[in-house]
């Protein structure tokens, strides 16, 4: 099987950690900053970071429509934390960017940086507990009928899937947890 070219949106945030996670999961990571670079990848991770900055830069680099088109054509996308926010249909009190997954998100809903925490999660489709680092994480307030919840934490959905899209409100990439990257690669 040819090696999968796993794109990582490299505008802001922890894209280097996503690239490492894809490499550990057996793919060739490719940093994506332009529509031309997007053309060559088989899947895409949208990293954690600051969703307002990622949104501003994605618009400035003319990446919004190209990502939406690839997503609609079936390209698998993994969004973590800020990446989940930019994929959402609705950002409460804010503006959506890609509007691809039918969820409503409340940003920074667990409080401030000091309220960050870790947990081990049971995730449907993954055969071991997934270590999750929550940093100024968003909360999913509404889940559309086409969206499947793969994991919850204290009653809140924290890993969700809608067809070729997978999102997590935490950061697997920060601690070398590659199970979600592997899960995405199996969709390519
Ligand atoms: N709070 C950030 C935002 O709203 C997300 C935090 C993160 O990605 N760790 O974009």
JSON list of C-alpha atoms and ligand atoms in Angstrom, two decimals:
[
{"chain": "A", "resi": 1, "resn": "UNK", "atom": "CA", "xyz": [0.00, 0.00, 0.00]},
{"chain": "A", "resi": 2, "resn": "UNK", "atom": "CA", "xyz": [1.40, 3.46, -0.84]},
{"chain": "A", "resi": 3, "resn": "UNK", "atom": "CA", "xyz": [2.23, 5.60, 2.16]},
{"chain": "A", "resi": 4, "resn": "UNK", "atom": "CA", "xyz": [-0.57, 7.99, 3.12]},
{"chain": "A", "resi": 5, "resn": "UNK", "atom": "CA", "xyz": [0.26, 11.70, 2.83]},
{"chain": "A", "resi": 6, "resn": "UNK", "atom": "CA", "xyz": [-1.27, 13.12, 5.98]},
{"chain": "A", "resi": 7, "resn": "UNK", "atom": "CA", "xyz": [-1.74, 16.87, 5.83]},
{"chain": "A", "resi": 8, "resn": "UNK", "atom": "CA", "xyz": [-1.55, 19.10, 8.89]},
{"chain": "A", "resi": 9, "resn": "UNK", "atom": "CA", "xyz": [-2.97, 22.61, 8.69]},
{"chain": "A", "resi": 10, "resn": "UNK", "atom": "CA", "xyz": [0.13, 24.53, 9.73]},
{"chain": "A", "resi": 11, "resn": "UNK", "atom": "CA", "xyz": [-1.11, 28.09, 10.23]},
{"chain": "A", "resi": 12, "resn": "UNK", "atom": "CA", "xyz": [-1.00, 28.28, 14.04]},
{"chain": "A", "resi": 13, "resn": "UNK", "atom": "CA", "xyz": [-1.16, 25.95, 17.01]},
{"chain": "A", "resi": 14, "resn": "UNK", "atom": "CA", "xyz": [0.38, 22.57, 17.74]},
{"chain": "A", "resi": 15, "resn": "UNK", "atom": "CA", "xyz": [0.71, 21.36, 14.14]},
{"chain": "A", "resi": 16, "resn": "UNK", "atom": "CA", "xyz": [4.20, 19.91, 14.76]},
{"chain": "A", "resi": 17, "resn": "UNK", "atom": "CA", "xyz": [2.76, 17.54, 17.36]},
{"chain": "A", "resi": 18, "resn": "UNK", "atom": "CA", "xyz": [0.08, 16.44, 14.89]},
{"chain": "A", "resi": 19, "resn": "UNK", "atom": "CA", "xyz": [2.77, 15.82, 12.25]},
{"chain": "A", "resi": 20, "resn": "UNK", "atom": "CA", "xyz": [4.67, 13.65, 14.75]},
{"chain": "A", "resi": 21, "resn": "UNK", "atom": "CA", "xyz": [1.50, 11.74, 15.68]},
{"chain": "A", "resi": 22, "resn": "UNK", "atom": "CA", "xyz": [0.80, 10.99, 11.98]},
{"chain": "A", "resi": 23, "resn": "UNK", "atom": "CA", "xyz": [4.40, 9.85, 11.50]},
{"chain": "A", "resi": 24, "resn": "UNK", "atom": "CA", "xyz": [4.15, 7.58, 14.57]},
{"chain": "A", "resi": 25, "resn": "UNK", "atom": "CA", "xyz": [0.90, 6.18, 13.13]},
{"chain": "A", "resi": 26, "resn": "UNK", "atom": "CA", "xyz": [2.71, 5.24, 9.89]},
{"chain": "A", "resi": 27, "resn": "UNK", "atom": "CA", "xyz": [1.86, 8.13, 7.54]},
{"chain": "A", "resi": 28, "resn": "UNK", "atom": "CA", "xyz": [4.01, 10.79, 5.88]},
{"chain": "A", "resi": 29, "resn": "UNK", "atom": "CA", "xyz": [3.10, 14.17, 7.41]},
{"chain": "A", "resi": 30, "resn": "UNK", "atom": "CA", "xyz": [2.82, 17.18, 5.10]},
{"chain": "A", "resi": 31, "resn": "UNK", "atom": "CA", "xyz": [2.43, 20.75, 6.39]},
{"chain": "A", "resi": 32, "resn": "UNK", "atom": "CA", "xyz": [-0.39, 22.57, 4.58]},
{"chain": "A", "resi": 33, "resn": "UNK", "atom": "CA", "xyz": [-0.42, 26.36, 4.28]},
{"chain": "A", "resi": 34, "resn": "UNK", "atom": "CA", "xyz": [-1.67, 26.88, 0.72]},
{"chain": "A", "resi": 35, "resn": "UNK", "atom": "CA", "xyz": [-4.45, 25.50, -1.51]},
{"chain": "A", "resi": 36, "resn": "UNK", "atom": "CA", "xyz": [-1.70, 23.92, -3.68]},
{"chain": "A", "resi": 37, "resn": "UNK", "atom": "CA", "xyz": [-0.32, 22.01, -0.70]},
{"chain": "A", "resi": 38, "resn": "UNK", "atom": "CA", "xyz": [-3.83, 20.85, 0.19]},
{"chain": "A", "resi": 39, "resn": "UNK", "atom": "CA", "xyz": [-4.26, 19.23, -3.23]},
{"chain": "A", "resi": 40, "resn": "UNK", "atom": "CA", "xyz": [-1.50, 16.72, -2.54]},
{"chain": "A", "resi": 41, "resn": "UNK", "atom": "CA", "xyz": [-2.71, 15.29, 0.78]},
{"chain": "A", "resi": 42, "resn": "UNK", "atom": "CA", "xyz": [-4.98, 12.30, 1.49]},
{"chain": "A", "resi": 43, "resn": "UNK", "atom": "CA", "xyz": [-6.33, 13.55, 4.83]},
{"chain": "A", "resi": 44, "resn": "UNK", "atom": "CA", "xyz": [-5.95, 16.57, 7.10]},
{"chain": "A", "resi": 45, "resn": "UNK", "atom": "CA", "xyz": [-5.53, 17.37, 10.78]},
{"chain": "A", "resi": 46, "resn": "UNK", "atom": "CA", "xyz": [-6.61, 20.77, 12.08]},
{"chain": "A", "resi": 47, "resn": "UNK", "atom": "CA", "xyz": [-4.64, 21.38, 15.26]},
{"chain": "A", "resi": 48, "resn": "UNK", "atom": "CA", "xyz": [-5.35, 22.83, 18.63]},
{"chain": "A", "resi": 49, "resn": "UNK", "atom": "CA", "xyz": [-4.37, 26.41, 19.20]},
{"chain": "A", "resi": 50, "resn": "UNK", "atom": "CA", "xyz": [-6.46, 29.54, 18.92]},
{"chain": "A", "resi": 51, "resn": "UNK", "atom": "CA", "xyz": [-9.50, 29.12, 16.69]},
{"chain": "A", "resi": 52, "resn": "UNK", "atom": "CA", "xyz": [-9.87, 32.85, 16.04]},
{"chain": "A", "resi": 53, "resn": "UNK", "atom": "CA", "xyz": [-6.25, 33.04, 14.76]},
{"chain": "A", "resi": 54, "resn": "UNK", "atom": "CA", "xyz": [-6.54, 29.84, 12.72]},
{"chain": "A", "resi": 55, "resn": "UNK", "atom": "CA", "xyz": [-9.76, 31.23, 11.19]},
{"chain": "A", "resi": 56, "resn": "UNK", "atom": "CA", "xyz": [-8.21, 34.58, 10.33]},
{"chain": "A", "resi": 57, "resn": "UNK", "atom": "CA", "xyz": [-5.18, 32.96, 8.70]},
{"chain": "A", "resi": 58, "resn": "UNK", "atom": "CA", "xyz": [-7.23, 30.33, 6.84]},
{"chain": "A", "resi": 59, "resn": "UNK", "atom": "CA", "xyz": [-9.26, 33.15, 5.28]},
{"chain": "A", "resi": 60, "resn": "UNK", "atom": "CA", "xyz": [-6.12, 35.17, 4.47]},
{"chain": "A", "resi": 61, "resn": "UNK", "atom": "CA", "xyz": [-4.50, 32.12, 2.79]},
{"chain": "A", "resi": 62, "resn": "UNK", "atom": "CA", "xyz": [-7.68, 31.34, 0.78]},
{"chain": "A", "resi": 63, "resn": "UNK", "atom": "CA", "xyz": [-7.97, 27.90, 2.36]},
{"chain": "A", "resi": 64, "resn": "UNK", "atom": "CA", "xyz": [-11.59, 27.94, 3.51]},
{"chain": "A", "resi": 65, "resn": "UNK", "atom": "CA", "xyz": [-13.37, 26.92, 0.29]},
{"chain": "A", "resi": 66, "resn": "UNK", "atom": "CA", "xyz": [-10.65, 24.45, -0.79]},
{"chain": "A", "resi": 67, "resn": "UNK", "atom": "CA", "xyz": [-10.88, 22.64, 2.58]},
{"chain": "A", "resi": 68, "resn": "UNK", "atom": "CA", "xyz": [-14.69, 22.62, 2.42]},
{"chain": "A", "resi": 69, "resn": "UNK", "atom": "CA", "xyz": [-14.59, 21.18, -1.10]},
{"chain": "A", "resi": 70, "resn": "UNK", "atom": "CA", "xyz": [-12.10, 18.43, -0.19]},
{"chain": "A", "resi": 71, "resn": "UNK", "atom": "CA", "xyz": [-14.17, 17.59, 2.90]},
{"chain": "A", "resi": 72, "resn": "UNK", "atom": "CA", "xyz": [-17.37, 17.32, 0.88]},
{"chain": "A", "resi": 73, "resn": "UNK", "atom": "CA", "xyz": [-15.52, 15.11, -1.60]},
{"chain": "A", "resi": 74, "resn": "UNK", "atom": "CA", "xyz": [-14.75, 12.74, 1.28]},
{"chain": "A", "resi": 75, "resn": "UNK", "atom": "CA", "xyz": [-11.26, 13.66, 2.51]},
{"chain": "A", "resi": 76, "resn": "UNK", "atom": "CA", "xyz": [-10.95, 12.53, 6.16]},
{"chain": "A", "resi": 77, "resn": "UNK", "atom": "CA", "xyz": [-10.35, 15.41, 8.60]},
{"chain": "A", "resi": 78, "resn": "UNK", "atom": "CA", "xyz": [-9.37, 15.26, 12.28]},
{"chain": "A", "resi": 79, "resn": "UNK", "atom": "CA", "xyz": [-9.95, 18.42, 14.33]},
{"chain": "A", "resi": 80, "resn": "UNK", "atom": "CA", "xyz": [-8.70, 18.73, 17.90]},
{"chain": "A", "resi": 81, "resn": "UNK", "atom": "CA", "xyz": [-9.85, 21.48, 20.27]},
{"chain": "A", "resi": 82, "resn": "UNK", "atom": "CA", "xyz": [-9.49, 24.68, 18.20]},
{"chain": "A", "resi": 83, "resn": "UNK", "atom": "CA", "xyz": [-9.65, 22.37, 15.16]},
{"chain": "A", "resi": 84, "resn": "UNK", "atom": "CA", "xyz": [-13.01, 21.08, 16.36]},
{"chain": "A", "resi": 85, "resn": "UNK", "atom": "CA", "xyz": [-14.24, 24.67, 16.75]},
{"chain": "A", "resi": 86, "resn": "UNK", "atom": "CA", "xyz": [-13.32, 25.63, 13.17]},
{"chain": "A", "resi": 87, "resn": "UNK", "atom": "CA", "xyz": [-15.12, 22.54, 11.81]},
{"chain": "A", "resi": 88, "resn": "UNK", "atom": "CA", "xyz": [-18.36, 23.25, 13.69]},
{"chain": "A", "resi": 89, "resn": "UNK", "atom": "CA", "xyz": [-21.64, 24.43, 12.14]},
{"chain": "A", "resi": 90, "resn": "UNK", "atom": "CA", "xyz": [-22.28, 26.80, 15.05]},
{"chain": "A", "resi": 91, "resn": "UNK", "atom": "CA", "xyz": [-19.99, 28.61, 17.49]},
{"chain": "A", "resi": 92, "resn": "UNK", "atom": "CA", "xyz": [-22.14, 30.08, 20.24]},
{"chain": "A", "resi": 93, "resn": "UNK", "atom": "CA", "xyz": [-21.39, 33.80, 20.51]},
{"chain": "A", "resi": 94, "resn": "UNK", "atom": "CA", "xyz": [-18.93, 33.54, 17.63]},
{"chain": "A", "resi": 95, "resn": "UNK", "atom": "CA", "xyz": [-18.60, 32.85, 13.95]},
{"chain": "A", "resi": 96, "resn": "UNK", "atom": "CA", "xyz": [-18.22, 29.44, 12.32]},
{"chain": "A", "resi": 97, "resn": "UNK", "atom": "CA", "xyz": [-15.41, 28.95, 9.80]},
{"chain": "A", "resi": 98, "resn": "UNK", "atom": "CA", "xyz": [-15.76, 25.70, 7.85]},
{"chain": "A", "resi": 99, "resn": "UNK", "atom": "CA", "xyz": [-19.32, 24.79, 8.91]},
{"chain": "A", "resi": 100, "resn": "UNK", "atom": "CA", "xyz": [-18.79, 21.11, 8.10]},
{"chain": "A", "resi": 101, "resn": "UNK", "atom": "CA", "xyz": [-19.87, 19.20, 11.23]},
{"chain": "A", "resi": 102, "resn": "UNK", "atom": "CA", "xyz": [-23.40, 19.55, 12.55]},
{"chain": "A", "resi": 103, "resn": "UNK", "atom": "CA", "xyz": [-22.53, 20.52, 16.13]},
{"chain": "A", "resi": 104, "resn": "UNK", "atom": "CA", "xyz": [-22.83, 23.67, 18.23]},
{"chain": "A", "resi": 105, "resn": "UNK", "atom": "CA", "xyz": [-19.78, 24.60, 20.30]},
{"chain": "A", "resi": 106, "resn": "UNK", "atom": "CA", "xyz": [-19.22, 26.82, 23.32]},
{"chain": "A", "resi": 107, "resn": "UNK", "atom": "CA", "xyz": [-15.58, 27.98, 23.42]},
{"chain": "A", "resi": 108, "resn": "UNK", "atom": "CA", "xyz": [-13.45, 27.98, 26.59]},
{"chain": "A", "resi": 109, "resn": "UNK", "atom": "CA", "xyz": [-16.37, 26.38, 28.39]},
{"chain": "A", "resi": 110, "resn": "UNK", "atom": "CA", "xyz": [-14.32, 24.65, 31.09]},
{"chain": "A", "resi": 111, "resn": "UNK", "atom": "CA", "xyz": [-12.78, 27.91, 32.26]},
{"chain": "A", "resi": 112, "resn": "UNK", "atom": "CA", "xyz": [-9.28, 29.28, 32.00]},
{"chain": "A", "resi": 113, "resn": "UNK", "atom": "CA", "xyz": [-5.84, 27.82, 31.35]},
{"chain": "A", "resi": 114, "resn": "UNK", "atom": "CA", "xyz": [-5.53, 26.88, 35.04]},
{"chain": "A", "resi": 115, "resn": "UNK", "atom": "CA", "xyz": [-8.67, 24.75, 34.76]},
{"chain": "A", "resi": 116, "resn": "UNK", "atom": "CA", "xyz": [-6.97, 22.41, 32.27]},
{"chain": "A", "resi": 117, "resn": "UNK", "atom": "CA", "xyz": [-7.12, 18.70, 33.13]},
{"chain": "A", "resi": 118, "resn": "UNK", "atom": "CA", "xyz": [-6.35, 15.19, 31.90]},
{"chain": "A", "resi": 119, "resn": "UNK", "atom": "CA", "xyz": [-8.52, 12.08, 31.74]},
{"chain": "A", "resi": 120, "resn": "UNK", "atom": "CA", "xyz": [-8.51, 8.54, 30.34]},
{"chain": "A", "resi": 121, "resn": "UNK", "atom": "CA", "xyz": [-11.41, 8.01, 27.96]},
{"chain": "A", "resi": 122, "resn": "UNK", "atom": "CA", "xyz": [-13.15, 4.99, 26.51]},
{"chain": "A", "resi": 123, "resn": "UNK", "atom": "CA", "xyz": [-13.52, 5.78, 22.80]},
{"chain": "A", "resi": 124, "resn": "UNK", "atom": "CA", "xyz": [-15.73, 3.66, 20.56]},
{"chain": "A", "resi": 125, "resn": "UNK", "atom": "CA", "xyz": [-13.63, 1.95, 17.88]},
{"chain": "A", "resi": 126, "resn": "UNK", "atom": "CA", "xyz": [-10.35, 2.26, 19.82]},
{"chain": "A", "resi": 127, "resn": "UNK", "atom": "CA", "xyz": [-9.20, -0.73, 21.84]},
{"chain": "A", "resi": 128, "resn": "UNK", "atom": "CA", "xyz": [-7.41, 1.06, 24.70]},
{"chain": "A", "resi": 129, "resn": "UNK", "atom": "CA", "xyz": [-8.20, 4.01, 26.98]},
{"chain": "A", "resi": 130, "resn": "UNK", "atom": "CA", "xyz": [-7.28, 7.26, 25.24]},
{"chain": "A", "resi": 131, "resn": "UNK", "atom": "CA", "xyz": [-5.33, 9.75, 27.33]},
{"chain": "A", "resi": 132, "resn": "UNK", "atom": "CA", "xyz": [-6.90, 13.17, 26.87]},
{"chain": "A", "resi": 133, "resn": "UNK", "atom": "CA", "xyz": [-5.45, 16.58, 27.74]},
{"chain": "A", "resi": 134, "resn": "UNK", "atom": "CA", "xyz": [-8.11, 19.29, 27.95]},
{"chain": "A", "resi": 135, "resn": "UNK", "atom": "CA", "xyz": [-6.76, 22.86, 27.64]},
{"chain": "A", "resi": 136, "resn": "UNK", "atom": "CA", "xyz": [-9.29, 25.69, 27.56]},
{"chain": "A", "resi": 137, "resn": "UNK", "atom": "CA", "xyz": [-11.47, 23.12, 25.89]},
{"chain": "A", "resi": 138, "resn": "UNK", "atom": "CA", "xyz": [-14.76, 23.78, 24.13]},
{"chain": "A", "resi": 139, "resn": "UNK", "atom": "CA", "xyz": [-18.01, 22.06, 25.13]},
{"chain": "A", "resi": 140, "resn": "UNK", "atom": "CA", "xyz": [-20.35, 20.55, 22.56]},
{"chain": "A", "resi": 141, "resn": "UNK", "atom": "CA", "xyz": [-23.82, 21.94, 23.29]},
{"chain": "A", "resi": 142, "resn": "UNK", "atom": "CA", "xyz": [-25.77, 20.35, 20.44]},
{"chain": "A", "resi": 143, "resn": "UNK", "atom": "CA", "xyz": [-25.20, 17.27, 18.29]},
{"chain": "A", "resi": 144, "resn": "UNK", "atom": "CA", "xyz": [-26.98, 16.89, 14.94]},
{"chain": "A", "resi": 145, "resn": "UNK", "atom": "CA", "xyz": [-28.64, 13.64, 13.83]},
{"chain": "A", "resi": 146, "resn": "UNK", "atom": "CA", "xyz": [-25.82, 12.70, 11.43]},
{"chain": "A", "resi": 147, "resn": "UNK", "atom": "CA", "xyz": [-23.18, 12.95, 14.18]},
{"chain": "A", "resi": 148, "resn": "UNK", "atom": "CA", "xyz": [-22.07, 9.95, 16.24]},
{"chain": "A", "resi": 149, "resn": "UNK", "atom": "CA", "xyz": [-20.68, 10.43, 19.74]},
{"chain": "A", "resi": 150, "resn": "UNK", "atom": "CA", "xyz": [-17.61, 8.16, 20.18]},
{"chain": "A", "resi": 151, "resn": "UNK", "atom": "CA", "xyz": [-16.69, 9.28, 23.71]},
{"chain": "A", "resi": 152, "resn": "UNK", "atom": "CA", "xyz": [-18.09, 11.33, 26.56]},
{"chain": "A", "resi": 153, "resn": "UNK", "atom": "CA", "xyz": [-16.58, 12.92, 29.63]},
{"chain": "A", "resi": 154, "resn": "UNK", "atom": "CA", "xyz": [-18.85, 13.79, 32.55]},
{"chain": "A", "resi": 155, "resn": "UNK", "atom": "CA", "xyz": [-21.89, 13.80, 30.31]},
{"chain": "A", "resi": 156, "resn": "UNK", "atom": "CA", "xyz": [-20.38, 15.93, 27.54]},
{"chain": "A", "resi": 157, "resn": "UNK", "atom": "CA", "xyz": [-19.56, 14.49, 24.12]},
{"chain": "A", "resi": 158, "resn": "UNK", "atom": "CA", "xyz": [-15.78, 14.84, 23.61]},
{"chain": "A", "resi": 159, "resn": "UNK", "atom": "CA", "xyz": [-15.05, 12.67, 20.54]},
{"chain": "A", "resi": 160, "resn": "UNK", "atom": "CA", "xyz": [-17.50, 12.83, 17.64]},
{"chain": "A", "resi": 161, "resn": "UNK", "atom": "CA", "xyz": [-17.70, 11.55, 14.10]},
{"chain": "A", "resi": 162, "resn": "UNK", "atom": "CA", "xyz": [-19.74, 12.60, 11.08]},
{"chain": "A", "resi": 163, "resn": "UNK", "atom": "CA", "xyz": [-18.82, 10.50, 8.06]},
{"chain": "A", "resi": 164, "resn": "UNK", "atom": "CA", "xyz": [-15.24, 11.42, 7.12]},
{"chain": "A", "resi": 165, "resn": "UNK", "atom": "CA", "xyz": [-14.91, 13.98, 9.94]},
{"chain": "A", "resi": 166, "resn": "UNK", "atom": "CA", "xyz": [-13.60, 13.19, 13.44]},
{"chain": "A", "resi": 167, "resn": "UNK", "atom": "CA", "xyz": [-13.27, 15.78, 16.19]},
{"chain": "A", "resi": 168, "resn": "UNK", "atom": "CA", "xyz": [-12.04, 15.80, 19.79]},
{"chain": "A", "resi": 169, "resn": "UNK", "atom": "CA", "xyz": [-12.38, 18.61, 22.31]},
{"chain": "A", "resi": 170, "resn": "UNK", "atom": "CA", "xyz": [-8.96, 17.66, 23.77]},
{"chain": "A", "resi": 171, "resn": "UNK", "atom": "CA", "xyz": [-5.37, 17.15, 22.57]},
{"chain": "A", "resi": 172, "resn": "UNK", "atom": "CA", "xyz": [-4.24, 13.57, 21.94]},
{"chain": "A", "resi": 173, "resn": "UNK", "atom": "CA", "xyz": [-1.27, 14.96, 19.97]},
{"chain": "A", "resi": 174, "resn": "UNK", "atom": "CA", "xyz": [0.33, 16.68, 22.98]},
{"chain": "A", "resi": 175, "resn": "UNK", "atom": "CA", "xyz": [1.17, 13.46, 24.77]},
{"chain": "A", "resi": 176, "resn": "UNK", "atom": "CA", "xyz": [2.03, 11.13, 21.91]},
{"chain": "A", "resi": 177, "resn": "UNK", "atom": "CA", "xyz": [-1.45, 9.54, 21.83]},
{"chain": "A", "resi": 178, "resn": "UNK", "atom": "CA", "xyz": [-1.80, 8.41, 18.20]},
{"chain": "A", "resi": 179, "resn": "UNK", "atom": "CA", "xyz": [-4.98, 6.30, 18.33]},
{"chain": "A", "resi": 180, "resn": "UNK", "atom": "CA", "xyz": [-7.22, 9.00, 16.84]},
{"chain": "A", "resi": 181, "resn": "UNK", "atom": "CA", "xyz": [-4.68, 9.67, 14.07]},
{"chain": "A", "resi": 182, "resn": "UNK", "atom": "CA", "xyz": [-4.63, 5.95, 13.32]},
{"chain": "A", "resi": 183, "resn": "UNK", "atom": "CA", "xyz": [-8.43, 5.92, 13.34]},
{"chain": "A", "resi": 184, "resn": "UNK", "atom": "CA", "xyz": [-8.46, 8.76, 10.77]},
{"chain": "A", "resi": 185, "resn": "UNK", "atom": "CA", "xyz": [-5.84, 7.07, 8.57]},
{"chain": "A", "resi": 186, "resn": "UNK", "atom": "CA", "xyz": [-8.07, 3.98, 8.35]},
{"chain": "A", "resi": 187, "resn": "UNK", "atom": "CA", "xyz": [-10.68, 6.20, 6.64]},
{"chain": "A", "resi": 188, "resn": "UNK", "atom": "CA", "xyz": [-8.27, 7.16, 3.81]},
{"chain": "B", "resi": 1, "resn": "LIG", "atom": "N1", "xyz": [-9.75, 28.03, 23.56]},
{"chain": "B", "resi": 1, "resn": "LIG", "atom": "C1", "xyz": [-9.19, 27.84, 22.27]},
{"chain": "B", "resi": 1, "resn": "LIG", "atom": "C2", "xyz": [-10.08, 28.41, 21.17]},
{"chain": "B", "resi": 1, "resn": "LIG", "atom": "O1", "xyz": [-11.14, 28.86, 21.44]},
{"chain": "B", "resi": 1, "resn": "LIG", "atom": "C3", "xyz": [-8.96, 26.38, 21.99]},
{"chain": "B", "resi": 1, "resn": "LIG", "atom": "C4", "xyz": [-7.93, 25.85, 22.94]},
{"chain": "B", "resi": 1, "resn": "LIG", "atom": "C5", "xyz": [-7.12, 24.76, 22.41]},
{"chain": "B", "resi": 1, "resn": "LIG", "atom": "O2", "xyz": [-7.06, 24.48, 21.20]},
{"chain": "B", "resi": 1, "resn": "LIG", "atom": "N2", "xyz": [-6.41, 24.17, 23.33]},
{"chain": "B", "resi": 1, "resn": "LIG", "atom": "O3", "xyz": [-9.69, 28.40, 20.04]}
]
